[in-house]
PDB file of C-alpha atoms and ligand atoms in Angstrom:
ATOM      1  CA  MET A 223      43.416 -28.540 -80.326  1.00 90.00           C
ATOM      2  CA  ARG A 224      44.259 -25.287 -82.106  1.00 96.00           C
ATOM      3  CA  CYS A 225      47.429 -23.601 -83.331  1.00 97.00           C
ATOM      4  CA  LYS A 226      49.092 -21.340 -80.807  1.00 95.00           C
ATOM      5  CA  PHE A 227      49.404 -18.539 -83.365  1.00 96.00           C
ATOM      6  CA  CYS A 228      46.414 -18.605 -85.718  1.00 96.00           C
ATOM      7  CA  LYS A 229      43.857 -20.848 -84.009  1.00 91.00           C
ATOM      8  CA  LYS A 230      43.532 -23.148 -87.035  1.00 96.00           C
ATOM      9  CA  PRO A 231      43.295 -26.886 -86.234  1.00 96.00           C
ATOM     10  CA  ALA A 232      46.625 -28.214 -84.947  1.00 97.00           C
ATOM     11  CA  PHE A 233      48.848 -30.291 -87.235  1.00 97.00           C
ATOM     12  CA  ILE A 234      51.337 -31.276 -84.522  1.00 98.00           C
ATOM     13  CA  LYS A 235      51.822 -31.132 -80.788  1.00 96.00           C
ATOM     14  CA  LEU A 236      55.396 -30.213 -79.916  1.00 96.00           C
ATOM     15  CA  HIS A 237      56.586 -31.359 -76.529  1.00 92.00           C
ATOM     16  CA  TYR A 238      59.517 -29.022 -76.054  1.00 93.00           C
ATOM     17  CA  PRO A 239      58.691 -26.193 -76.061  1.00 90.00           C
ATOM     18  CA  LYS A 240      55.156 -27.425 -75.474  1.00 94.00           C
ATOM     19  CA  MET A 241      52.782 -26.046 -78.112  1.00 97.00           C
ATOM     20  CA  TYR A 242      50.273 -26.947 -80.799  1.00 97.00           C
ATOM     21  CA  LEU A 243      50.940 -25.694 -84.326  1.00 98.00           C
ATOM     22  CA  CYS A 244      49.042 -25.735 -87.604  1.00 98.00           C
ATOM     23  CA  GLU A 245      50.839 -26.980 -90.715  1.00 98.00           C
ATOM     24  CA  GLU A 246      51.930 -23.522 -91.898  1.00 97.00           C
ATOM     25  CA  HIS A 247      53.211 -22.400 -88.529  1.00 98.00           C
ATOM     26  CA  PHE A 248      54.996 -25.713 -87.992  1.00 98.00           C
ATOM     27  CA  LYS A 249      56.860 -25.309 -91.310  1.00 98.00           C
ATOM     28  CA  GLU A 250      57.822 -21.786 -90.337  1.00 98.00           C
ATOM     29  CA  TYR A 251      58.969 -22.938 -86.890  1.00 98.00           C
ATOM     30  CA  PHE A 252      61.067 -25.783 -88.341  1.00 98.00           C
ATOM     31  CA  GLU A 253      62.697 -23.609 -90.992  1.00 98.00           C
ATOM     32  CA  ARG A 254      63.510 -20.895 -88.490  1.00 98.00           C
ATOM     33  CA  LYS A 255      65.048 -23.465 -86.162  1.00 98.00           C
ATOM     34  CA  VAL A 256      67.285 -24.938 -88.890  1.00 98.00           C
ATOM     35  CA  LYS A 257      68.298 -21.464 -90.083  1.00 98.00           C
ATOM     36  CA  ARG A 258      69.259 -20.552 -86.519  1.00 98.00           C
ATOM     37  CA  THR A 259      71.281 -23.771 -86.147  1.00 98.00           C
ATOM     38  CA  ILE A 260      73.217 -22.984 -89.334  1.00 98.00           C
ATOM     39  CA  GLU A 261      73.938 -19.464 -88.076  1.00 98.00           C
ATOM     40  CA  ARG A 262      74.691 -20.384 -84.462  1.00 97.00           C
ATOM     41  CA  TYR A 263      77.363 -22.902 -85.412  1.00 97.00           C
ATOM     42  CA  LYS A 264      78.569 -20.847 -88.399  1.00 97.00           C
ATOM     43  CA  MET A 265      78.015 -23.841 -90.676  1.00 98.00           C
ATOM     44  CA  LEU A 266      77.740 -22.206 -94.082  1.00 98.00           C
ATOM     45  CA  LYS A 267      78.396 -18.912 -95.801  1.00 97.00           C
ATOM     46  CA  PRO A 268      75.787 -17.805 -98.363  1.00 94.00           C
ATOM     47  CA  ASP A 269      78.090 -18.205-101.370  1.00 94.00           C
ATOM     48  CA  GLU A 270      79.496 -21.634-100.512  1.00 98.00           C
ATOM     49  CA  ARG A 271      78.918 -24.641-102.745  1.00 98.00           C
ATOM     50  CA  VAL A 272      77.348 -27.400-100.712  1.00 98.00           C
ATOM     51  CA  LEU A 273      77.195 -31.104-101.513  1.00 98.00           C
ATOM     52  CA  VAL A 274      74.253 -32.804 -99.780  1.00 98.00           C
ATOM     53  CA  VAL A 275      74.629 -36.547 -99.336  1.00 98.00           C
ATOM     54  CA  VAL A 276      71.197 -38.022-100.062  1.00 98.00           C
ATOM     55  CA  SER A 277      70.471 -41.606 -99.090  1.00 98.00           C
ATOM     56  CA  GLY A 278      66.832 -41.713-100.208  1.00 98.00           C
ATOM     57  CA  GLY A 279      65.728 -41.477 -96.566  1.00 98.00           C
ATOM     58  CA  LYS A 280      63.852 -38.650 -94.841  1.00 98.00           C
ATOM     59  CA  ASP A 281      66.695 -36.863 -93.053  1.00 98.00           C
ATOM     60  CA  SER A 282      68.870 -36.190 -96.070  1.00 98.00           C
ATOM     61  CA  ALA A 283      65.821 -35.399 -98.232  1.00 98.00           C
ATOM     62  CA  VAL A 284      64.705 -32.780 -95.722  1.00 98.00           C
ATOM     63  CA  THR A 285      68.260 -31.413 -95.494  1.00 98.00           C
ATOM     64  CA  ALA A 286      68.400 -30.895 -99.273  1.00 98.00           C
ATOM     65  CA  TYR A 287      64.889 -29.433 -99.344  1.00 98.00           C
ATOM     66  CA  ILE A 288      65.494 -26.913 -96.607  1.00 98.00           C
ATOM     67  CA  LEU A 289      68.962 -25.825 -97.773  1.00 98.00           C
ATOM     68  CA  LYS A 290      67.492 -25.166-101.206  1.00 98.00           C
ATOM     69  CA  LYS A 291      64.599 -23.262 -99.649  1.00 97.00           C
ATOM     70  CA  LEU A 292      67.001 -21.183 -97.566  1.00 97.00           C
ATOM     71  CA  GLY A 293      68.763 -20.222-100.787  1.00 97.00           C
ATOM     72  CA  TYR A 294      71.984 -22.250-100.581  1.00 98.00           C
ATOM     73  CA  ASN A 295      73.834 -23.376-103.678  1.00 98.00           C
ATOM     74  CA  ILE A 296      73.465 -27.146-103.439  1.00 98.00           C
ATOM     75  CA  GLU A 297      74.055 -30.296-105.464  1.00 98.00           C
ATOM     76  CA  CYS A 298      73.352 -33.808-104.255  1.00 98.00           C
ATOM     77  CA  LEU A 299      75.327 -37.021-104.162  1.00 98.00           C
ATOM     78  CA  HIS A 300      73.813 -40.474-103.764  1.00 98.00           C
ATOM     79  CA  ILE A 301      76.073 -43.411-102.972  1.00 98.00           C
ATOM     80  CA  ASN A 302      74.506 -46.669-104.140  1.00 98.00           C
ATOM     81  CA  LEU A 303      75.961 -49.194-101.690  1.00 98.00           C
ATOM     82  CA  GLY A 304      75.169 -52.246-103.783  1.00 97.00           C
ATOM     83  CA  ILE A 305      72.988 -53.859-101.082  1.00 97.00           C
ATOM     84  CA  GLY A 306      70.557 -55.608-103.454  1.00 95.00           C
ATOM     85  CA  GLU A 307      67.014 -54.357-103.733  1.00 97.00           C
ATOM     86  CA  TYR A 308      67.429 -52.009-100.767  1.00 97.00           C
ATOM     87  CA  SER A 309      70.023 -49.977-102.670  1.00 98.00           C
ATOM     88  CA  GLU A 310      68.040 -49.947-105.906  1.00 98.00           C
ATOM     89  CA  LYS A 311      65.005 -48.583-104.083  1.00 98.00           C
ATOM     90  CA  SER A 312      67.102 -46.022-102.218  1.00 98.00           C
ATOM     91  CA  GLU A 313      68.573 -44.764-105.476  1.00 98.00           C
ATOM     92  CA  SER A 314      65.169 -44.336-107.068  1.00 98.00           C
ATOM     93  CA  TYR A 315      63.939 -42.315-104.077  1.00 98.00           C
ATOM     94  CA  ALA A 316      67.041 -40.102-104.205  1.00 98.00           C
ATOM     95  CA  LYS A 317      66.350 -39.476-107.911  1.00 98.00           C
ATOM     96  CA  LYS A 318      62.709 -38.626-107.260  1.00 98.00           C
ATOM     97  CA  GLN A 319      63.612 -36.236-104.446  1.00 98.00           C
ATOM     98  CA  CYS A 320      66.219 -34.352-106.487  1.00 98.00           C
ATOM     99  CA  GLU A 321      63.963 -34.142-109.526  1.00 98.00           C
ATOM    100  CA  ALA A 322      61.192 -32.672-107.397  1.00 97.00           C
ATOM    101  CA  LEU A 323      63.655 -30.129-106.022  1.00 98.00           C
ATOM    102  CA  GLY A 324      65.249 -29.346-109.364  1.00 98.00           C
ATOM    103  CA  VAL A 325      68.727 -29.977-107.957  1.00 98.00           C
ATOM    104  CA  PRO A 326      71.562 -31.807-109.793  1.00 98.00           C
ATOM    105  CA  LEU A 327      72.118 -35.339-108.520  1.00 98.00           C
ATOM    106  CA  HIS A 328      75.390 -37.254-108.851  1.00 98.00           C
ATOM    107  CA  ILE A 329      75.394 -40.998-108.322  1.00 98.00           C
ATOM    108  CA  VAL A 330      78.341 -43.169-107.335  1.00 98.00           C
ATOM    109  CA  ARG A 331      77.733 -46.929-107.365  1.00 98.00           C
ATOM    110  CA  VAL A 332      80.032 -48.851-105.043  1.00 98.00           C
ATOM    111  CA  LYS A 333      79.712 -52.118-106.973  1.00 97.00           C
ATOM    112  CA  GLU A 334      80.601 -50.521-110.308  1.00 97.00           C
ATOM    113  CA  LEU A 335      83.408 -48.534-108.753  1.00 96.00           C
ATOM    114  CA  LEU A 336      85.006 -51.163-106.530  1.00 97.00           C
ATOM    115  CA  GLY A 337      83.819 -54.496-107.941  1.00 96.00           C
ATOM    116  CA  LYS A 338      81.799 -55.547-104.904  1.00 97.00           C
ATOM    117  CA  GLY A 339      78.823 -54.141-103.028  1.00 97.00           C
ATOM    118  CA  ILE A 340      78.647 -53.569 -99.280  1.00 97.00           C
ATOM    119  CA  GLY A 341      78.065 -56.950 -97.653  1.00 95.00           C
ATOM    120  CA  GLU A 342      79.793 -58.865-100.465  1.00 96.00           C
ATOM    121  CA  VAL A 343      83.370 -58.453 -99.287  1.00 95.00           C
ATOM    122  CA  ARG A 344      84.931 -61.371 -97.410  1.00 94.00           C
ATOM    123  CA  THR A 345      86.444 -59.703 -94.396  1.00 95.00           C
ATOM    124  CA  ARG A 346      86.488 -59.951 -90.630  1.00 94.00           C
ATOM    125  CA  ARG A 347      85.603 -56.293 -90.407  1.00 94.00           C
ATOM    126  CA  PRO A 348      81.914 -55.701 -89.509  1.00 93.00           C
ATOM    127  CA  THR A 349      79.811 -54.676 -92.517  1.00 95.00           C
ATOM    128  CA  CYS A 350      78.735 -51.329 -91.051  1.00 93.00           C
ATOM    129  CA  SER A 351      82.309 -50.484 -90.208  1.00 94.00           C
ATOM    130  CA  TYR A 352      83.635 -50.760 -93.765  1.00 97.00           C
ATOM    131  CA  CYS A 353      80.389 -49.324 -95.135  1.00 97.00           C
ATOM    132  CA  GLY A 354      80.915 -46.205 -93.004  1.00 96.00           C
ATOM    133  CA  LEU A 355      84.548 -45.954 -94.037  1.00 97.00           C
ATOM    134  CA  THR A 356      83.594 -46.295 -97.720  1.00 98.00           C
ATOM    135  CA  LYS A 357      80.790 -43.722 -97.590  1.00 98.00           C
ATOM    136  CA  ARG A 358      82.885 -41.159 -95.692  1.00 98.00           C
ATOM    137  CA  TYR A 359      85.777 -41.522 -98.121  1.00 98.00           C
ATOM    138  CA  ILE A 360      83.591 -41.276-101.223  1.00 98.00           C
ATOM    139  CA  PHE A 361      81.615 -38.207-100.206  1.00 98.00           C
ATOM    140  CA  ASN A 362      84.715 -36.393 -98.995  1.00 98.00           C
ATOM    141  CA  LYS A 363      86.790 -37.200-102.088  1.00 98.00           C
ATOM    142  CA  PHE A 364      83.867 -36.448-104.394  1.00 98.00           C
ATOM    143  CA  ALA A 365      83.426 -33.052-102.733  1.00 98.00           C
ATOM    144  CA  TYR A 366      87.165 -32.348-102.859  1.00 98.00           C
ATOM    145  CA  ASP A 367      87.587 -33.406-106.495  1.00 98.00           C
ATOM    146  CA  ASN A 368      84.679 -31.219-107.544  1.00 98.00           C
ATOM    147  CA  GLY A 369      85.548 -28.131-105.510  1.00 98.00           C
ATOM    148  CA  PHE A 370      82.672 -28.139-103.000  1.00 98.00           C
ATOM    149  CA  ASP A 371      83.143 -26.015 -99.874  1.00 98.00           C
ATOM    150  CA  ALA A 372      81.096 -28.232 -97.596  1.00 98.00           C
ATOM    151  CA  VAL A 373      79.358 -31.573 -97.284  1.00 98.00           C
ATOM    152  CA  ALA A 374      75.967 -31.561 -95.552  1.00 98.00           C
ATOM    153  CA  THR A 375      74.543 -34.714 -93.999  1.00 98.00           C
ATOM    154  CA  GLY A 376      71.107 -35.408 -92.539  1.00 98.00           C
ATOM    155  CA  HIS A 377      72.036 -36.243 -88.919  1.00 98.00           C
ATOM    156  CA  ASN A 378      69.247 -35.116 -86.599  1.00 98.00           C
ATOM    157  CA  LEU A 379      69.083 -34.533 -82.855  1.00 98.00           C
ATOM    158  CA  ASP A 380      68.122 -38.150 -82.123  1.00 97.00           C
ATOM    159  CA  ASP A 381      71.140 -39.430 -84.077  1.00 96.00           C
ATOM    160  CA  GLU A 382      73.476 -37.078 -82.274  1.00 97.00           C
ATOM    161  CA  ALA A 383      72.079 -37.744 -78.803  1.00 97.00           C
ATOM    162  CA  SER A 384      72.274 -41.520 -79.282  1.00 96.00           C
ATOM    163  CA  PHE A 385      75.789 -41.301 -80.723  1.00 95.00           C
ATOM    164  CA  ILE A 386      77.008 -39.285 -77.740  1.00 96.00           C
ATOM    165  CA  PHE A 387      75.145 -41.532 -75.315  1.00 96.00           C
ATOM    166  CA  SER A 388      76.582 -44.743 -76.736  1.00 93.00           C
ATOM    167  CA  ASN A 389      80.097 -43.327 -76.856  1.00 94.00           C
ATOM    168  CA  MET A 390      79.788 -42.216 -73.263  1.00 94.00           C
ATOM    169  CA  MET A 391      78.613 -45.677 -72.253  1.00 93.00           C
ATOM    170  CA  HIS A 392      81.862 -47.014 -73.709  1.00 92.00           C
ATOM    171  CA  TRP A 393      83.970 -43.959 -72.800  1.00 93.00           C
ATOM    172  CA  ASN A 394      85.166 -43.532 -76.337  1.00 91.00           C
ATOM    173  CA  THR A 395      86.701 -40.192 -75.496  1.00 91.00           C
ATOM    174  CA  GLN A 396      88.460 -39.956 -78.855  1.00 89.00           C
ATOM    175  CA  TYR A 397      85.134 -39.997 -80.716  1.00 89.00           C
ATOM    176  CA  LEU A 398      83.504 -37.658 -78.232  1.00 93.00           C
ATOM    177  CA  ALA A 399      86.243 -35.061 -78.640  1.00 92.00           C
ATOM    178  CA  LYS A 400      85.593 -34.866 -82.366  1.00 90.00           C
ATOM    179  CA  GLN A 401      81.803 -34.996 -82.322  1.00 91.00           C
ATOM    180  CA  GLY A 402      79.808 -31.887 -83.188  1.00 96.00           C
ATOM    181  CA  PRO A 403      77.624 -29.964 -85.653  1.00 98.00           C
ATOM    182  CA  VAL A 404      80.567 -28.761 -87.772  1.00 98.00           C
ATOM    183  CA  THR A 405      83.887 -30.351 -88.644  1.00 96.00           C
ATOM    184  CA  PRO A 406      86.086 -27.688 -90.189  1.00 96.00           C
ATOM    185  CA  SER A 407      88.067 -28.243 -93.340  1.00 96.00           C
ATOM    186  CA  GLN A 408      91.551 -29.652 -92.689  1.00 93.00           C
ATOM    187  CA  PHE A 409      94.699 -30.779 -94.454  1.00 93.00           C
ATOM    188  CA  ASN A 410      94.717 -28.002 -97.064  1.00 93.00           C
ATOM    189  CA  GLY A 411      91.061 -28.581 -97.845  1.00 96.00           C
ATOM    190  CA  LYS A 412      91.500 -32.290 -98.578  1.00 97.00           C
ATOM    191  CA  LEU A 413      89.210 -33.000 -95.670  1.00 97.00           C
ATOM    192  CA  VAL A 414      86.213 -30.950 -96.718  1.00 98.00           C
ATOM    193  CA  LYS A 415      84.104 -29.175 -94.064  1.00 98.00           C
ATOM    194  CA  LYS A 416      81.186 -31.313 -92.802  1.00 98.00           C
ATOM    195  CA  VAL A 417      77.963 -29.784 -91.486  1.00 98.00           C
ATOM    196  CA  LYS A 418      74.754 -31.130 -89.951  1.00 98.00           C
ATOM    197  CA  PRO A 419      71.931 -28.604 -90.461  1.00 98.00           C
ATOM    198  CA  LEU A 420      69.338 -30.797 -88.673  1.00 98.00           C
ATOM    199  CA  TYR A 421      71.484 -30.966 -85.533  1.00 98.00           C
ATOM    200  CA  GLU A 422      68.811 -29.462 -83.278  1.00 98.00           C
ATOM    201  CA  VAL A 423      65.592 -30.911 -84.708  1.00 98.00           C
ATOM    202  CA  THR A 424      64.173 -34.232 -83.555  1.00 97.00           C
ATOM    203  CA  GLU A 425      63.443 -37.196 -85.775  1.00 96.00           C
ATOM    204  CA  ARG A 426      59.740 -36.706 -85.079  1.00 97.00           C
ATOM    205  CA  GLU A 427      59.936 -33.114 -86.313  1.00 98.00           C
ATOM    206  CA  VAL A 428      61.793 -34.231 -89.457  1.00 98.00           C
ATOM    207  CA  VAL A 429      59.087 -36.803 -90.231  1.00 98.00           C
ATOM    208  CA  ALA A 430      56.379 -34.169 -89.716  1.00 98.00           C
ATOM    209  CA  TYR A 431      58.204 -31.643 -91.907  1.00 98.00           C
ATOM    210  CA  ALA A 432      58.581 -34.219 -94.716  1.00 98.00           C
ATOM    211  CA  LEU A 433      54.871 -34.980 -94.461  1.00 98.00           C
ATOM    212  CA  ALA A 434      53.889 -31.307 -94.440  1.00 98.00           C
ATOM    213  CA  ASN A 435      55.888 -30.714 -97.627  1.00 98.00           C
ATOM    214  CA  GLY A 436      54.929 -33.885 -99.466  1.00 97.00           C
ATOM    215  CA  ILE A 437      58.531 -35.151 -99.509  1.00 98.00           C
ATOM    216  CA  GLU A 438      58.569 -38.815-100.468  1.00 97.00           C
ATOM    217  CA  TYR A 439      61.236 -40.980 -98.911  1.00 98.00           C
ATOM    218  CA  MET A 440      62.405 -44.534 -98.409  1.00 97.00           C
ATOM    219  CA  MET A 441      60.983 -45.949 -95.200  1.00 95.00           C
ATOM    220  CA  GLU A 442      62.720 -49.317 -95.191  1.00 95.00           C
ATOM    221  CA  GLU A 443      65.835 -49.594 -93.101  1.00 92.00           C
ATOM    222  CA  CYS A 444      69.092 -51.066 -94.353  1.00 94.00           C
ATOM    223  CA  PRO A 445      69.090 -54.849 -93.713  1.00 94.00           C
ATOM    224  CA  TYR A 446      72.362 -54.487 -91.789  1.00 93.00           C
ATOM    225  CA  SER A 447      70.861 -52.017 -89.316  1.00 88.00           C
ATOM    226  CA  VAL A 448      68.756 -54.726 -87.667  1.00 79.00           C
ATOM    227  CA  GLY A 449      69.790 -55.141 -84.039  1.00 73.00           C
ATOM    228  CA  ALA A 450      72.103 -52.115 -84.106  1.00 76.00           C
ATOM    229  CA  THR A 451      72.709 -50.874 -80.575  1.00 80.00           C
ATOM    230  CA  THR A 452      72.151 -47.259 -81.648  1.00 83.00           C
ATOM    231  CA  ILE A 453      68.460 -48.141 -82.072  1.00 86.00           C
ATOM    232  CA  GLU A 454      68.357 -49.296 -78.430  1.00 90.00           C
ATOM    233  CA  TYR A 455      69.963 -46.072 -77.267  1.00 94.00           C
ATOM    234  CA  LYS A 456      67.414 -44.100 -79.251  1.00 94.00           C
ATOM    235  CA  GLU A 457      64.597 -45.989 -77.553  1.00 94.00           C
ATOM    236  CA  ILE A 458      66.020 -45.283 -74.103  1.00 96.00           C
ATOM    237  CA  LEU A 459      66.387 -41.583 -74.925  1.00 97.00           C
ATOM    238  CA  ASN A 460      62.834 -41.476 -76.269  1.00 96.00           C
ATOM    239  CA  GLU A 461      61.524 -42.918 -73.003  1.00 97.00           C
ATOM    240  CA  MET A 462      63.434 -40.291 -71.062  1.00 96.00           C
ATOM    241  CA  GLU A 463      62.194 -37.546 -73.411  1.00 96.00           C
ATOM    242  CA  GLU A 464      58.647 -38.723 -72.837  1.00 94.00           C
ATOM    243  CA  LYS A 465      59.045 -38.329 -69.078  1.00 95.00           C
ATOM    244  CA  ARG A 466      61.117 -35.169 -69.231  1.00 96.00           C
ATOM    245  CA  PRO A 467      60.634 -33.204 -72.448  1.00 96.00           C
ATOM    246  CA  GLY A 468      63.836 -31.459 -73.506  1.00 96.00           C
ATOM    247  CA  THR A 469      66.120 -34.280 -72.345  1.00 97.00           C
ATOM    248  CA  LYS A 470      67.718 -34.795 -75.761  1.00 97.00           C
ATOM    249  CA  ILE A 471      68.436 -31.182 -76.652  1.00 97.00           C
ATOM    250  CA  ASN A 472      69.713 -30.401 -73.156  1.00 97.00           C
ATOM    251  CA  PHE A 473      71.926 -33.481 -73.196  1.00 98.00           C
ATOM    252  CA  VAL A 474      73.464 -32.552 -76.575  1.00 98.00           C
ATOM    253  CA  LYS A 475      73.906 -28.873 -75.729  1.00 97.00           C
ATOM    254  CA  GLY A 476      75.418 -29.782 -72.366  1.00 97.00           C
ATOM    255  CA  PHE A 477      77.804 -32.112 -74.148  1.00 97.00           C
ATOM    256  CA  LEU A 478      78.926 -29.340 -76.511  1.00 97.00           C
ATOM    257  CA  ARG A 479      79.682 -27.114 -73.505  1.00 96.00           C
ATOM    258  CA  LYS A 480      81.800 -29.855 -71.920  1.00 95.00           C
ATOM    259  CA  ARG A 481      83.355 -31.319 -75.046  1.00 94.00           C
ATOM    260  CA  HIS A 482      86.662 -29.592 -74.314  1.00 93.00           C
ATOM    261  CA  LEU A 483      87.105 -31.980 -71.399  1.00 92.00           C
ATOM    262  CA  PHE A 484      87.510 -34.831 -73.874  1.00 91.00           C
ATOM    263  CA  GLU A 485      89.894 -32.937 -76.103  1.00 87.00           C
ATOM    264  CA  ALA A 486      92.695 -33.467 -73.583  1.00 83.00           C
ATOM    265  CA  GLU A 487      92.566 -37.170 -74.476  1.00 81.00           C
ATOM    266  CA  LEU A 488      92.724 -36.631 -78.190  1.00 80.00           C
ATOM    267  CA  GLN A 489      95.749 -38.344 -79.664  1.00 76.00           C
ATOM    268  CA  GLU A 490      95.710 -36.939 -83.151  1.00 73.00           C
ATOM    269  CA  ALA A 491      97.777 -39.161 -85.370  1.00 75.00           C
ATOM    270  CA  GLU A 492     100.092 -37.184 -87.582  1.00 86.00           C
ATOM    271  CA  LEU A 493      98.437 -37.144 -91.009  1.00 89.00           C
ATOM    272  CA  ARG A 494     100.333 -37.611 -94.241  1.00 95.00           C
ATOM    273  CA  GLU A 495      99.370 -38.228 -97.842  1.00 97.00           C
ATOM    274  CA  CYS A 496      98.243 -41.720 -98.792  1.00 98.00           C
ATOM    275  CA  ARG A 497     100.771 -43.259-101.188  1.00 98.00           C
ATOM    276  CA  VAL A 498      97.956 -44.366-103.511  1.00 98.00           C
ATOM    277  CA  CYS A 499      95.365 -41.590-103.522  1.00 98.00           C
ATOM    278  CA  GLY A 500      97.114 -38.629-101.903  1.00 97.00           C
ATOM    279  CA  MET A 501      94.333 -38.107 -99.380  1.00 98.00           C
ATOM    280  CA  PRO A 502      95.063 -37.677 -95.652  1.00 96.00           C
ATOM    281  CA  SER A 503      96.112 -40.872 -93.937  1.00 96.00           C
ATOM    282  CA  SER A 504      97.598 -41.918 -90.618  1.00 92.00           C
ATOM    283  CA  GLY A 505      99.636 -44.675 -92.275  1.00 94.00           C
ATOM    284  CA  GLU A 506     101.454 -45.027 -95.560  1.00 96.00           C
ATOM    285  CA  VAL A 507      98.243 -46.102 -97.320  1.00 97.00           C
ATOM    286  CA  CYS A 508      94.834 -44.788 -96.184  1.00 97.00           C
ATOM    287  CA  SER A 509      92.237 -47.156 -94.747  1.00 97.00           C
ATOM    288  CA  PHE A 510      90.024 -46.868 -97.852  1.00 98.00           C
ATOM    289  CA  CYS A 511      92.772 -47.768-100.338  1.00 98.00           C
ATOM    290  CA  ARG A 512      93.994 -50.508 -97.996  1.00 97.00           C
ATOM    291  CA  PHE A 513      90.548 -52.039 -97.527  1.00 98.00           C
ATOM    292  CA  TRP A 514      89.645 -51.973-101.217  1.00 97.00           C
ATOM    293  CA  ARG A 515      93.214 -52.867-102.278  1.00 97.00           C
ATOM    294  CA  LEU A 516      93.503 -49.951-104.636  1.00 97.00           C
ATOM    295  CA  GLU A 517      96.599 -49.313-106.634  1.00 96.00           C
ATOM    296  CA  GLU A 518      95.339 -46.235-108.457  1.00 96.00           C
ATOM    297  CA  PRO A 519      93.456 -43.265-107.069  1.00 97.00           C
ATOM    298  CA  ILE A 520      89.814 -42.804-108.046  1.00 97.00           C
ATOM    299  CA  ASP A 521      89.050 -39.590-109.864  1.00 97.00           C
ATOM    300  CA  PHE A 522      85.536 -38.376-109.042  1.00 97.00           C
ATOM    301  CA  ARG A 523      85.673 -35.242-111.173  1.00 97.00           C
ATOM    302  CA  VAL A 524      82.429 -34.701-113.041  1.00 96.00           C
ATOM    303  CA  LYS A 525      82.722 -33.549-116.630  1.00 86.00           C
ATOM    304  CA  ARG A 526      80.628 -30.445-117.015  1.00 77.00           C
TER     305      ARG A 526
HETATM  306  S1  Q46 B1103      76.391 -48.465 -92.143  1.00 89.72           S
HETATM  307 FE1  Q46 B1103      75.424 -50.435 -91.866  1.00 89.72          FE
HETATM  308 FE2  Q46 B1103      74.224 -48.140 -92.436  1.00 89.72          FE
HETATM  309 FE3  Q46 B1103      75.938 -49.158 -94.202  1.00 89.72          FE
HETATM  310  S2  Q46 B1103      75.552 -51.303 -93.901  1.00 89.72           S
HETATM  311 FE4  Q46 B1103      73.547 -50.330 -93.789  1.00 89.72          FE
HETATM  312  S3  Q46 B1103      73.261 -49.984 -91.608  1.00 89.72           S
HETATM  313  S4  Q46 B1103      73.931 -48.357 -94.612  1.00 89.72           S
HETATM  314  S5  Q46 B1103      73.771 -46.108 -91.799  1.00 89.72           S
HETATM  315 ZN1   ZN B1104      48.887 -21.508 -87.237  1.00 89.72          ZN
HETATM  316 ZN1   ZN B1105      94.212 -43.682-100.208  1.00 89.72          ZN
END
């Protein structure tokens, strides 16, 4: 098969819209799509400082690569979760990716910072639940302490579609009301703006783009992700996409049009400052400081 535009041998067959593209035209297509997503949802202004959270995996590596290529002012943050060999490998991939890009990389190691790695804390809380809480707190506070305007993460269309799908299956209307490509800055900037530049590209397209650009990434999954229900939801959506190309993007775009219906159910807890760290909290002490039993705030400011 040949490229739709230049008749060179095809590098990829896209299913929606259906077309064959050579490597060069695929890169162009992908970059244009991400640029349009950033503009459509008004994610970033050209002069903003953006912190990209890089895990070592493909999605965040591609996010950093493309934001740099589109001319944004980015720095990267890797959070080493302290999950044995998996985390060591992830960190070395994040380093390699940022070196190749020529972008500054900051590293925060959970075990050094908090005494224990993810998976080592004795708690009834599920591992992924306190892992998520820890990551979200660290990248937000790191961005806030260092004056970043936005945090960019690597969530792609498959992640978003499966997240919405699973939350609909459980009617978690609170989560649905807050889900989207951009979360604006709140609480006097203490909650830094979050953006997802890969919101409209599929996982398959991200893999192909990484391959086309020689981006190396960690392929192993976190040991705690085994059996996660989100993987099942992704499989179901992939089957549907196979039968009806466009299912995922139409589902997510339809959701965004109807999201206001869930907003009526939003019971926003009144936020105040955490007694320990001063960050926004619904109780006297925020969930991060409470979980890690902190008595002092953590200062993430980088000496320059
Ligand atoms: S939440 Fe759970 Fe992930 Fe943390 S413990 Fe691993 S699988 S890394 S996205
Ligand atoms: Zn071509
Ligand atoms: Zn706190």
